Amino acid sequence: MATKSVKSTKSKSETKVCCGTARDIPLSESDAAGLALVFAALSDPVRLRLLSIISSAPDGEVCACDLVTPIGKSQPTVSHHLRILFEAGLVEREKRGVWVWYRAVPERLDAVASRLR
Amino acid sequence: MATKSVKSTKSKSETKVCCGTARDIPLSESDAAGLALVFAALSDPVRLRLLSIISSAPDGEVCACDLVTPIGKSQPTVSHHLRILFEAGLVEREKRGVWVWYRAVPERLDAVASRLR
DNA sequence: AAACGATATTGACAAACATCAATATGCTAA
DNA sequence: TTAGCATATTGATGTTTGTCAATATCGTTT
């Protein structure tokens, strides 16, 4: 790293000098870890498609039994991905009888989206 | 999965029946894969902090040499993470002399953010 | 040219992850 | 209560990922 007190060693291609000012990091370590968890939940194609199906459901909710076939993965795999979405707060679930209904949590998506700026 | 043509087998706790309508998935498989790559780039705390530092730089750019110390990881590790951010289109880089300057790509962040709804 | 410094790449390794078969749990219906 | 179905969990396996030491690459300076 270049030292802080470089005076004016400009070469033809540079005007500025990197200075090593230890500015504070805007995003704290624990905030970053928390945010990273949500993005990790969104970092799998299967989960994105699940979220897509759930979010665009006419009734706002989808039965888990209707998610296995269109996704094309085994039932345990789909269940696993739904759990990760749930734990990230991206969907909520409600058991009614034998079936489990999933709904998207748009406020959560908005919250994440707004932190991208 | 429940069959499609269930007529009215309501039990006390349910009004609706899951129906197995094979609706189209709004998000295509390849779109999902592409989006997942960007979210994967955002799914690491170190990369989120790098992006945070770069995005909030007064000059809009930061020298790579000023990223190693505040992140607290080895130089190869930081270089590795910067590469992933770059390949995801989240930052751009410019080599000037010995140094490499990184800038955020806000349009990219906006594009990703807007797809979260 | 030779030495030095900033950045990138390689190789290795442990931890995390996606996936499925098998099994467990829990609700409903006969 | 027993049978059957929807969902969740467990265990195993191959793959991906984060990390660092060592090394390579490439400007710059002497």
Short mmCIF file of C-alpha atoms (C1' of nucleotides) in Angstrom, two decimals:
data_model
loop_
_atom_site.label_atom_id
_atom_site.label_comp_id
_atom_site.label_asym_id
_atom_site.label_seq_id
_atom_site.Cartn_x
_atom_site.Cartn_y
_atom_site.Cartn_z
CA MET A 1 0.00 0.00 0.00
CA ALA A 2 1.23 3.46 -0.81
CA THR A 3 2.20 5.52 2.18
CA LYS A 4 -0.08 8.31 3.25
CA SER A 5 2.34 11.17 2.93
CA VAL A 6 3.41 10.83 -0.65
CA LYS A 7 3.96 14.38 -1.84
CA SER A 8 3.70 14.52 -5.57
CA THR A 9 5.20 11.54 -7.24
CA LYS A 10 2.95 11.79 -10.24
CA SER A 11 3.78 9.74 -13.25
CA LYS A 12 2.25 10.42 -16.63
CA SER A 13 -0.93 8.39 -16.06
CA GLU A 14 -1.94 9.38 -12.56
CA THR A 15 -3.09 12.44 -10.75
CA LYS A 16 -4.27 10.82 -7.59
CA VAL A 17 -2.47 8.67 -5.12
CA CYS A 18 -3.99 5.98 -3.02
CA CYS A 19 -3.62 7.17 0.51
CA GLY A 20 -4.46 4.50 3.01
CA THR A 21 -6.87 6.67 4.94
CA ALA A 22 -8.53 4.20 7.24
CA ARG A 23 -12.07 5.47 6.68
CA ASP A 24 -14.81 3.72 8.61
CA ILE A 25 -16.61 0.95 6.82
CA PRO A 26 -20.24 2.03 6.39
CA LEU A 27 -21.54 -1.49 6.73
CA SER A 28 -20.78 -3.10 10.07
CA GLU A 29 -19.50 -6.63 10.27
CA SER A 30 -22.68 -7.96 11.84
CA ASP A 31 -24.95 -6.06 9.47
CA ALA A 32 -22.99 -7.52 6.59
CA ALA A 33 -23.34 -11.01 8.00
CA GLY A 34 -27.09 -10.62 8.36
CA LEU A 35 -27.57 -9.22 4.90
CA ALA A 36 -25.36 -11.93 3.46
CA LEU A 37 -27.70 -14.55 4.89
CA VAL A 38 -30.65 -13.15 2.96
CA PHE A 39 -28.67 -12.92 -0.25
CA ALA A 40 -27.47 -16.47 0.28
CA ALA A 41 -31.09 -17.54 0.45
CA LEU A 42 -31.61 -15.82 -2.89
CA SER A 43 -28.49 -17.25 -4.49
CA ASP A 44 -29.98 -20.50 -5.71
CA PRO A 45 -31.99 -20.86 -8.94
CA VAL A 46 -34.42 -23.31 -7.39
CA ARG A 47 -35.21 -20.94 -4.55
CA LEU A 48 -35.63 -18.00 -6.91
CA ARG A 49 -38.11 -19.98 -8.95
CA LEU A 50 -39.97 -21.09 -5.84
CA LEU A 51 -40.20 -17.48 -4.73
CA SER A 52 -41.32 -16.52 -8.19
CA ILE A 53 -44.14 -19.06 -8.19
CA ILE A 54 -45.24 -18.14 -4.70
CA SER A 55 -45.09 -14.39 -5.29
CA SER A 56 -47.18 -14.53 -8.43
CA ALA A 57 -49.88 -16.81 -7.10
CA PRO A 58 -53.37 -15.44 -7.76
CA ASP A 59 -54.46 -16.11 -4.19
CA GLY A 60 -51.16 -14.94 -2.73
CA GLU A 61 -50.42 -18.41 -1.50
CA VAL A 62 -49.36 -21.76 -2.86
CA CYS A 63 -49.62 -25.24 -1.46
CA ALA A 64 -46.28 -26.99 -1.05
CA CYS A 65 -47.73 -29.95 -2.90
CA ASP A 66 -47.97 -27.79 -6.00
CA LEU A 67 -44.32 -26.83 -5.90
CA VAL A 68 -42.58 -30.15 -6.30
CA THR A 69 -43.59 -31.01 -9.85
CA PRO A 70 -42.92 -27.66 -11.58
CA ILE A 71 -39.54 -27.34 -9.88
CA GLY A 72 -38.49 -30.79 -11.01
CA LYS A 73 -36.56 -31.76 -7.90
CA SER A 74 -37.29 -34.33 -5.23
CA GLN A 75 -39.76 -33.55 -2.48
CA PRO A 76 -37.07 -33.43 0.25
CA THR A 77 -35.04 -31.03 -1.86
CA VAL A 78 -37.98 -28.68 -2.36
CA SER A 79 -38.79 -28.89 1.34
CA HIS A 80 -35.18 -28.02 2.13
CA HIS A 81 -35.26 -24.94 -0.09
CA LEU A 82 -38.60 -23.79 1.32
CA ARG A 83 -37.12 -24.00 4.77
CA ILE A 84 -34.22 -21.77 3.79
CA LEU A 85 -36.57 -19.19 2.27
CA PHE A 86 -38.64 -19.35 5.44
CA GLU A 87 -35.69 -18.93 7.77
CA ALA A 88 -34.53 -15.94 5.75
CA GLY A 89 -37.91 -14.34 6.33
CA LEU A 90 -38.70 -14.31 2.63
CA VAL A 91 -41.79 -16.48 2.90
CA GLU A 92 -44.20 -17.42 5.63
CA ARG A 93 -46.04 -20.67 5.96
CA GLU A 94 -49.27 -21.90 7.42
CA LYS A 95 -50.26 -25.48 7.96
CA ARG A 96 -53.90 -26.20 7.18
CA GLY A 97 -54.77 -29.82 7.54
CA VAL A 98 -52.32 -31.97 5.69
CA TRP A 99 -51.12 -29.19 3.51
CA VAL A 100 -48.74 -26.31 4.07
CA TRP A 101 -49.41 -23.00 2.33
CA TYR A 102 -46.63 -20.59 1.52
CA ARG A 103 -46.91 -16.84 1.07
CA ALA A 104 -44.29 -14.29 0.06
CA VAL A 105 -43.29 -11.53 2.45
CA PRO A 106 -43.07 -8.46 0.22
CA GLU A 107 -41.95 -6.13 3.00
CA ARG A 108 -38.93 -8.32 3.46
CA LEU A 109 -38.12 -8.18 -0.23
CA ASP A 110 -38.55 -4.42 -0.22
CA ALA A 111 -36.31 -4.08 2.80
CA VAL A 112 -33.57 -6.06 1.10
CA ALA A 113 -34.02 -4.23 -2.19
CA SER A 114 -33.74 -0.85 -0.53
CA ARG A 115 -30.44 -1.79 1.05
CA LEU A 116 -28.96 -2.25 -2.38
CA ARG A 117 -28.41 1.52 -2.64
CA MET B 1 -50.42 -34.02 -4.41
CA ALA B 2 -54.16 -33.55 -4.37
CA THR B 3 -55.94 -34.32 -7.60
CA LYS B 4 -57.29 -31.49 -9.65
CA SER B 5 -60.92 -32.43 -9.69
CA VAL B 6 -61.68 -32.65 -6.02
CA LYS B 7 -65.21 -31.37 -5.65
CA SER B 8 -65.84 -30.22 -2.16
CA THR B 9 -64.16 -32.37 0.41
CA LYS B 10 -63.91 -29.57 2.91
CA SER B 11 -62.90 -30.47 6.39
CA LYS B 12 -63.36 -28.06 9.26
CA SER B 13 -60.09 -26.19 8.74
CA GLU B 14 -60.00 -25.77 4.99
CA THR B 15 -61.99 -23.98 2.35
CA LYS B 16 -59.56 -24.31 -0.49
CA VAL B 17 -57.94 -27.32 -2.00
CA CYS B 18 -54.56 -27.48 -3.58
CA CYS B 19 -55.19 -28.18 -7.17
CA GLY B 20 -52.08 -29.04 -9.06
CA THR B 21 -52.72 -26.52 -11.80
CA ALA B 22 -49.46 -26.54 -13.68
CA ARG B 23 -49.21 -22.78 -14.03
CA ASP B 24 -46.17 -21.50 -15.86
CA ILE B 25 -43.27 -20.45 -13.74
CA PRO B 26 -42.83 -16.71 -14.19
CA LEU B 27 -39.07 -16.90 -13.84
CA SER B 28 -37.39 -18.99 -16.49
CA GLU B 29 -34.70 -21.47 -15.61
CA SER B 30 -31.94 -19.49 -17.28
CA ASP B 31 -33.12 -16.17 -15.87
CA ALA B 32 -33.10 -17.74 -12.45
CA ALA B 33 -29.58 -19.03 -12.96
CA GLY B 34 -28.34 -15.60 -14.02
CA LEU B 35 -30.01 -13.81 -11.15
CA ALA B 36 -28.69 -16.40 -8.72
CA LEU B 37 -25.16 -15.60 -9.82
CA VAL B 38 -25.56 -11.96 -8.82
CA PHE B 39 -27.11 -12.85 -5.49
CA ALA B 40 -24.31 -15.34 -4.91
CA ALA B 41 -21.87 -12.49 -5.40
CA LEU B 42 -23.75 -10.57 -2.73
CA SER B 43 -24.00 -13.47 -0.33
CA ASP B 44 -20.67 -13.00 1.40
CA PRO B 45 -20.08 -10.51 4.24
CA VAL B 46 -16.62 -9.62 2.98
CA ARG B 47 -17.97 -8.76 -0.46
CA LEU B 48 -20.82 -6.73 0.98
CA ARG B 49 -18.34 -4.71 3.00
CA LEU B 50 -16.09 -4.23 0.00
CA LEU B 51 -19.05 -2.99 -2.00
CA SER B 52 -20.03 -0.76 0.87
CA ILE B 53 -16.59 0.84 1.03
CA ILE B 54 -16.40 1.30 -2.71
CA SER B 55 -19.93 2.67 -3.06
CA SER B 56 -19.45 5.27 -0.39
CA ALA B 57 -16.08 6.53 -1.53
CA PRO B 58 -15.99 10.33 -1.82
CA ASP B 59 -14.38 10.16 -5.25
CA GLY B 60 -16.53 7.26 -6.38
CA GLU B 61 -13.53 5.03 -6.58
CA VAL B 62 -11.17 3.21 -4.27
CA CYS B 63 -7.70 1.83 -4.79
CA ALA B 64 -7.43 -1.90 -4.19
CA CYS B 65 -4.48 -1.20 -1.93
CA ASP B 66 -6.83 0.57 0.46
CA LEU B 67 -9.17 -2.38 0.74
CA VAL B 68 -6.95 -5.03 2.23
CA THR B 69 -6.35 -3.53 5.66
CA PRO B 70 -9.92 -2.51 6.58
CA ILE B 71 -11.30 -5.86 5.48
CA GLY B 72 -8.83 -7.76 7.58
CA LYS B 73 -8.22 -10.61 5.17
CA SER B 74 -5.19 -11.56 3.14
CA GLN B 75 -4.42 -9.75 -0.11
CA PRO B 76 -5.21 -12.80 -2.28
CA THR B 77 -8.52 -13.24 -0.53
CA VAL B 78 -9.51 -9.62 -1.12
CA SER B 79 -8.40 -9.91 -4.73
CA HIS B 80 -10.54 -13.03 -5.09
CA HIS B 81 -13.62 -11.28 -3.74
CA LEU B 82 -13.08 -8.23 -5.93
CA ARG B 83 -12.92 -10.50 -8.93
CA ILE B 84 -16.27 -12.05 -8.07
CA LEU B 85 -17.87 -8.63 -7.64
CA PHE B 86 -16.37 -7.63 -10.98
CA GLU B 87 -17.58 -10.71 -12.81
CA ALA B 88 -21.06 -10.16 -11.42
CA GLY B 89 -21.02 -6.69 -12.95
CA LEU B 90 -21.33 -5.04 -9.56
CA VAL B 91 -18.07 -3.12 -9.79
CA GLU B 92 -15.81 -1.98 -12.57
CA ARG B 93 -12.07 -1.59 -12.39
CA GLU B 94 -9.41 0.49 -14.04
CA LYS B 95 -5.71 -0.04 -13.85
CA ARG B 96 -3.73 3.16 -13.55
CA GLY B 97 -0.05 2.56 -13.16
CA VAL B 98 0.60 0.05 -10.44
CA TRP B 99 -2.75 0.53 -8.84
CA VAL B 100 -6.22 -0.72 -9.66
CA TRP B 101 -9.19 1.51 -8.93
CA TYR B 102 -12.63 0.09 -8.26
CA ARG B 103 -15.95 1.82 -8.83
CA ALA B 104 -19.47 0.65 -8.03
CA VAL B 105 -21.97 0.13 -10.85
CA PRO B 106 -25.19 1.60 -9.42
CA GLU B 107 -27.29 0.75 -12.48
CA ARG B 108 -26.46 -2.88 -11.87
CA LEU B 109 -27.52 -2.64 -8.26
CA ASP B 110 -30.73 -0.90 -9.27
CA ALA B 111 -31.45 -3.56 -11.85
CA VAL B 112 -31.05 -6.29 -9.28
CA ALA B 113 -33.06 -4.41 -6.68
CA SER B 114 -35.94 -3.88 -9.07
CA ARG B 115 -36.16 -7.58 -9.78
CA LEU B 116 -36.92 -8.22 -6.16
CA ARG B 117 -40.57 -7.35 -6.76
"C1'" DA C 1 18.99 -3.96 -15.92
"C1'" DA C 2 17.76 -4.99 -11.36
"C1'" DA C 3 15.07 -4.30 -7.30
"C1'" DC C 4 10.68 -3.21 -5.42
"C1'" DG C 5 5.75 -2.89 -4.78
"C1'" DA C 6 0.77 -3.75 -6.17
"C1'" DT C 7 -2.19 -7.06 -7.93
"C1'" DA C 8 -3.54 -11.57 -9.80
"C1'" DT C 9 -3.19 -16.55 -10.07
"C1'" DT C 10 -2.32 -21.31 -8.39
"C1'" DG C 11 -2.70 -25.08 -5.29
"C1'" DA C 12 -4.32 -27.00 -1.19
"C1'" DC C 13 -7.61 -27.69 2.42
"C1'" DA C 14 -11.55 -27.38 5.46
"C1'" DA C 15 -16.28 -25.92 5.74
"C1'" DA C 16 -20.66 -25.25 3.63
"C1'" DC C 17 -24.05 -26.68 0.27
"C1'" DA C 18 -27.39 -29.13 -3.03
"C1'" DT C 19 -29.22 -33.32 -3.79
"C1'" DC C 20 -31.52 -37.72 -3.13
"C1'" DA C 21 -33.03 -42.23 -0.80
"C1'" DA C 22 -34.79 -43.68 3.29
"C1'" DT C 23 -37.31 -42.68 7.20
"C1'" DA C 24 -40.05 -40.10 10.56
"C1'" DT C 25 -44.01 -37.17 11.80
"C1'" DG C 26 -48.70 -35.83 11.73
"C1'" DC C 27 -53.21 -35.18 9.72
"C1'" DT C 28 -57.34 -37.36 7.56
"C1'" DA C 29 -60.32 -40.83 6.15
"C1'" DA C 30 -62.03 -45.47 6.15
"C1'" DT D 1 -57.31 -47.83 14.99
"C1'" DT D 2 -55.37 -48.59 10.83
"C1'" DA D 3 -54.13 -47.11 6.17
"C1'" DG D 4 -52.72 -43.51 3.29
"C1'" DC D 5 -50.92 -39.19 2.00
"C1'" DA D 6 -48.28 -34.51 2.65
"C1'" DT D 7 -44.42 -32.70 4.66
"C1'" DA D 8 -40.15 -32.70 7.36
"C1'" DT D 9 -35.84 -34.72 8.90
"C1'" DT D 10 -31.70 -37.68 8.65
"C1'" DG D 11 -27.67 -39.54 6.54
"C1'" DA D 12 -24.68 -39.93 2.80
"C1'" DT D 13 -22.24 -38.06 -1.23
"C1'" DG D 14 -20.26 -35.14 -4.71
"C1'" DT D 15 -19.59 -30.18 -5.55
"C1'" DT D 16 -18.77 -25.54 -4.53
"C1'" DT D 17 -16.72 -22.00 -1.69
"C1'" DG D 18 -13.64 -19.07 1.43
"C1'" DT D 19 -9.16 -18.81 2.89
"C1'" DC D 20 -4.16 -18.49 2.89
"C1'" DA D 21 0.85 -19.44 1.48
"C1'" DA D 22 3.51 -19.38 -2.37
"C1'" DT D 23 4.29 -17.67 -6.74
"C1'" DA D 24 3.60 -15.14 -11.04
"C1'" DT D 25 2.81 -10.77 -13.59
"C1'" DC D 26 3.58 -6.20 -14.55
"C1'" DG D 27 4.40 -1.25 -13.69
"C1'" DT D 28 7.80 1.87 -11.52
"C1'" DT D 29 12.07 3.46 -9.64
"C1'" DT D 30 16.82 3.40 -8.92
#
